[in-house]
C-alpha atoms as a printed R data frame, in Angstrom:
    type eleno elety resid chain resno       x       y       z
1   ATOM     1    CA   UNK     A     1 133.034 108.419 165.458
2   ATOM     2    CA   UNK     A     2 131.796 111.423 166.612
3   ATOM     3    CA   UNK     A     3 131.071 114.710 164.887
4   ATOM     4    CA   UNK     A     4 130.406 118.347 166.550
5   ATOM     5    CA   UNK     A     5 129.354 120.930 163.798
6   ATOM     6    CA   UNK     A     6 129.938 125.058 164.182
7   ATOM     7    CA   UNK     A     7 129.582 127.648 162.164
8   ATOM     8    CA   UNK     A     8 132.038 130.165 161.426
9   ATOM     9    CA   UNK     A     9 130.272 132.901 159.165
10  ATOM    10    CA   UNK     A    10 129.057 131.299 156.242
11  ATOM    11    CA   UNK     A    11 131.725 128.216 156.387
12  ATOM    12    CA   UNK     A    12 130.309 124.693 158.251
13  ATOM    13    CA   UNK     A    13 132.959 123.564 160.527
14  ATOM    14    CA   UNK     A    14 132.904 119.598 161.391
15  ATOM    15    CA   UNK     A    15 135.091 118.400 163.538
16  ATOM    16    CA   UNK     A    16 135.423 114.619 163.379
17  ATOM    17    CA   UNK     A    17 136.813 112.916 166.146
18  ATOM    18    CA   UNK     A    18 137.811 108.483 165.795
19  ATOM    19    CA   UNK     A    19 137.660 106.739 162.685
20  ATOM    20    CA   UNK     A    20 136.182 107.572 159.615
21  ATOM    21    CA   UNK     A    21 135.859 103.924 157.998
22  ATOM    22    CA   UNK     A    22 132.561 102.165 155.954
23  ATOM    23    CA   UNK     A    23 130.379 102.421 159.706
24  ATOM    24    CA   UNK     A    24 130.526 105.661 160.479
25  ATOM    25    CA   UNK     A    25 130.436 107.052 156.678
26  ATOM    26    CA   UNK     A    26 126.636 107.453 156.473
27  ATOM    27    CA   UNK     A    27 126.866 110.055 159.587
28  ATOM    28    CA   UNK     A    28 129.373 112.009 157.717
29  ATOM    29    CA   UNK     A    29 127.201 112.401 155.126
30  ATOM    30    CA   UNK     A    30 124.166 112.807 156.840
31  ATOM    31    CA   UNK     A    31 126.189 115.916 158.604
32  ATOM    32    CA   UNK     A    32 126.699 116.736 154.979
33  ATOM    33    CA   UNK     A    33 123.425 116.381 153.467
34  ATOM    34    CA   UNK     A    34 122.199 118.357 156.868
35  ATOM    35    CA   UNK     A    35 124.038 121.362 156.090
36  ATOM    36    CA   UNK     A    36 123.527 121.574 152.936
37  ATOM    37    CA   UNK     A    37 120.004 121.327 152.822
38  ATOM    38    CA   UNK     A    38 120.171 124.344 155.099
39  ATOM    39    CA   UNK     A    39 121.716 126.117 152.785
40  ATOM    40    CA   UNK     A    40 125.532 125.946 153.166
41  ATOM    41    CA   UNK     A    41 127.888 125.128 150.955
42  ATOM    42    CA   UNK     A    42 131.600 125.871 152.167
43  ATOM    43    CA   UNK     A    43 132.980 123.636 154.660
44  ATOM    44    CA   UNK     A    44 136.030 123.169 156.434
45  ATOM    45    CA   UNK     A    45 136.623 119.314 157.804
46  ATOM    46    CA   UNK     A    46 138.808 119.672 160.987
47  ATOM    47    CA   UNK     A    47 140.904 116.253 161.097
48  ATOM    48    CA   UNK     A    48 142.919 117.247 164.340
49  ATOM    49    CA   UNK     A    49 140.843 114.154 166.582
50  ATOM    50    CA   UNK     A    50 140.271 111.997 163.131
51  ATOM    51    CA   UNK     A    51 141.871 108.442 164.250
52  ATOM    52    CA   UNK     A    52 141.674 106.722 160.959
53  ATOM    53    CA   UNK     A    53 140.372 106.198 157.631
54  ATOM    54    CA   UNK     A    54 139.412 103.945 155.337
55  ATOM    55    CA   UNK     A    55 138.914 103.365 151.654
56  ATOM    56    CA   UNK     A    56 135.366 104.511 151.916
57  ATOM    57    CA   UNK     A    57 135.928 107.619 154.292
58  ATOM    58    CA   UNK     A    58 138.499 108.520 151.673
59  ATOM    59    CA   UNK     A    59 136.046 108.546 149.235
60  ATOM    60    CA   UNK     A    60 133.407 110.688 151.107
61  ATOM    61    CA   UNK     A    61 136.242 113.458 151.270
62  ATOM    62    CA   UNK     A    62 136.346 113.497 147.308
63  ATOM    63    CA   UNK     A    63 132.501 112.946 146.720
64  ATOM    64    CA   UNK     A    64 132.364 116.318 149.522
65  ATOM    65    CA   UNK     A    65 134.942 118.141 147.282
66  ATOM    66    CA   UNK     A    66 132.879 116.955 144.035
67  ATOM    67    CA   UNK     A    67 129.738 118.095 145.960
68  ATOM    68    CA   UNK     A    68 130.517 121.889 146.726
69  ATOM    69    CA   UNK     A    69 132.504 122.074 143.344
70  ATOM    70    CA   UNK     A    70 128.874 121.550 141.594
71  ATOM    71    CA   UNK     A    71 127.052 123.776 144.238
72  ATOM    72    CA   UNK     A    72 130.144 126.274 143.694
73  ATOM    73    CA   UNK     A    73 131.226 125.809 147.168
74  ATOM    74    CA   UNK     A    74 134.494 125.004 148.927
75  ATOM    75    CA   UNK     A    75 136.027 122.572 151.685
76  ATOM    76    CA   UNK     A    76 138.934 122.880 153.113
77  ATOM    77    CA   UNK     A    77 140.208 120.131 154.973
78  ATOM    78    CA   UNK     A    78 142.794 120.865 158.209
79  ATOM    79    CA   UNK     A    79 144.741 119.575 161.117
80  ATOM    80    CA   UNK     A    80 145.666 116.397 159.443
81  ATOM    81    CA   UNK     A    81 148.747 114.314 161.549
82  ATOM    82    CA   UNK     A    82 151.630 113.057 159.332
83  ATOM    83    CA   UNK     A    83 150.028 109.268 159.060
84  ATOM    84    CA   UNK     A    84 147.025 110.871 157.471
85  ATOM    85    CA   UNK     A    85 149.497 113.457 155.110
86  ATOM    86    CA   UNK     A    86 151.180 110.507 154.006
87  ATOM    87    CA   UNK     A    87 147.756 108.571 152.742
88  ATOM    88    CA   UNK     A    88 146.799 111.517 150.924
89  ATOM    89    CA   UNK     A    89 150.207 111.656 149.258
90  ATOM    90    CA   UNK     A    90 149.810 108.017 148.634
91  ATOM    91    CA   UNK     A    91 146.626 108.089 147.221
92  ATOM    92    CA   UNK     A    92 147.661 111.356 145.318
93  ATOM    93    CA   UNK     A    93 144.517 113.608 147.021
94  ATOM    94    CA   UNK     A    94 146.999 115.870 148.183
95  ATOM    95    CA   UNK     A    95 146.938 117.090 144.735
96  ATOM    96    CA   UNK     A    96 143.322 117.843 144.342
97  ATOM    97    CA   UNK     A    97 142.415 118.885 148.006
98  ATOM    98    CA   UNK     A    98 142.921 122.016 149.609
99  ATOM    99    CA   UNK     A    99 144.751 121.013 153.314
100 ATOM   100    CA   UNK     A   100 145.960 123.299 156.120
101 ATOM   101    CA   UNK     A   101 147.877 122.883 158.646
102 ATOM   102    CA   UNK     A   102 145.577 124.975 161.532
103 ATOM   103    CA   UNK     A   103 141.995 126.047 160.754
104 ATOM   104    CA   UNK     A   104 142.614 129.515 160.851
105 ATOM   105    CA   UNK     A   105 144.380 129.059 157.554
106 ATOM   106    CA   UNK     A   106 141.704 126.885 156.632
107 ATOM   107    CA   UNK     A   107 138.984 129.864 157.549
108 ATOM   108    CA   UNK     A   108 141.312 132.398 155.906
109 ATOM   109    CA   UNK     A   109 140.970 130.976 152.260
110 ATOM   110    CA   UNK     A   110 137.526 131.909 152.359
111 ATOM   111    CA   UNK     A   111 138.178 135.031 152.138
């Protein structure tokens, strides 16, 4: 997994590209604790190259959400392909995080 972080204003783009399973969790977070400890706390998580998920990378989206929710922050989470829709509808996150289809959008509801 590899992730490439911008920023766009004030809002921490990461773009993850392969799979986000229990390996490649702790560099996810360490791109989150990095940011953070510079001082941002809005984010928008660009799933257009994410491969797959797991269980755990699941869980690092809704620790990230709990995260900037405390810190009075915001992620926004975009690009997601249908496979990736469909877990969050199965798992029911698709009712407590924010998704867009193109990251424009996502950089919009910043605003």
């Amino acid at each position: 997994m590899n992730i490439t972080a911008t920023q766009q204003g004030d809002v921490t783009v990461l773009e993850i590209s392969g799979e986000l399973v229990c390996d490649s969790v702790p560099r996810f977070t360490e791109a989150i604790a990095s940011a953070v400890s510079a001082g941002r706390r809005d984010f928008i998580i660009d799933l257009r190259r994410l491969e797959g998920i797991d269980s755990m990378g699941l869980e690092a989206f809704t620790a990230l959400q709990r995260q900037c929710e405390e810190q009075l922050g915001m992620v926004r989470f975009c690009g997601p392909d249908a496979t990736l829709r469909k877990i969050f509808e199965l798992t029911r996150l698709d009712r407590s995080l924010v998704v867009h289809e193109k990251i424009e959008e996502a950089l919009a509801s910043f605003a």
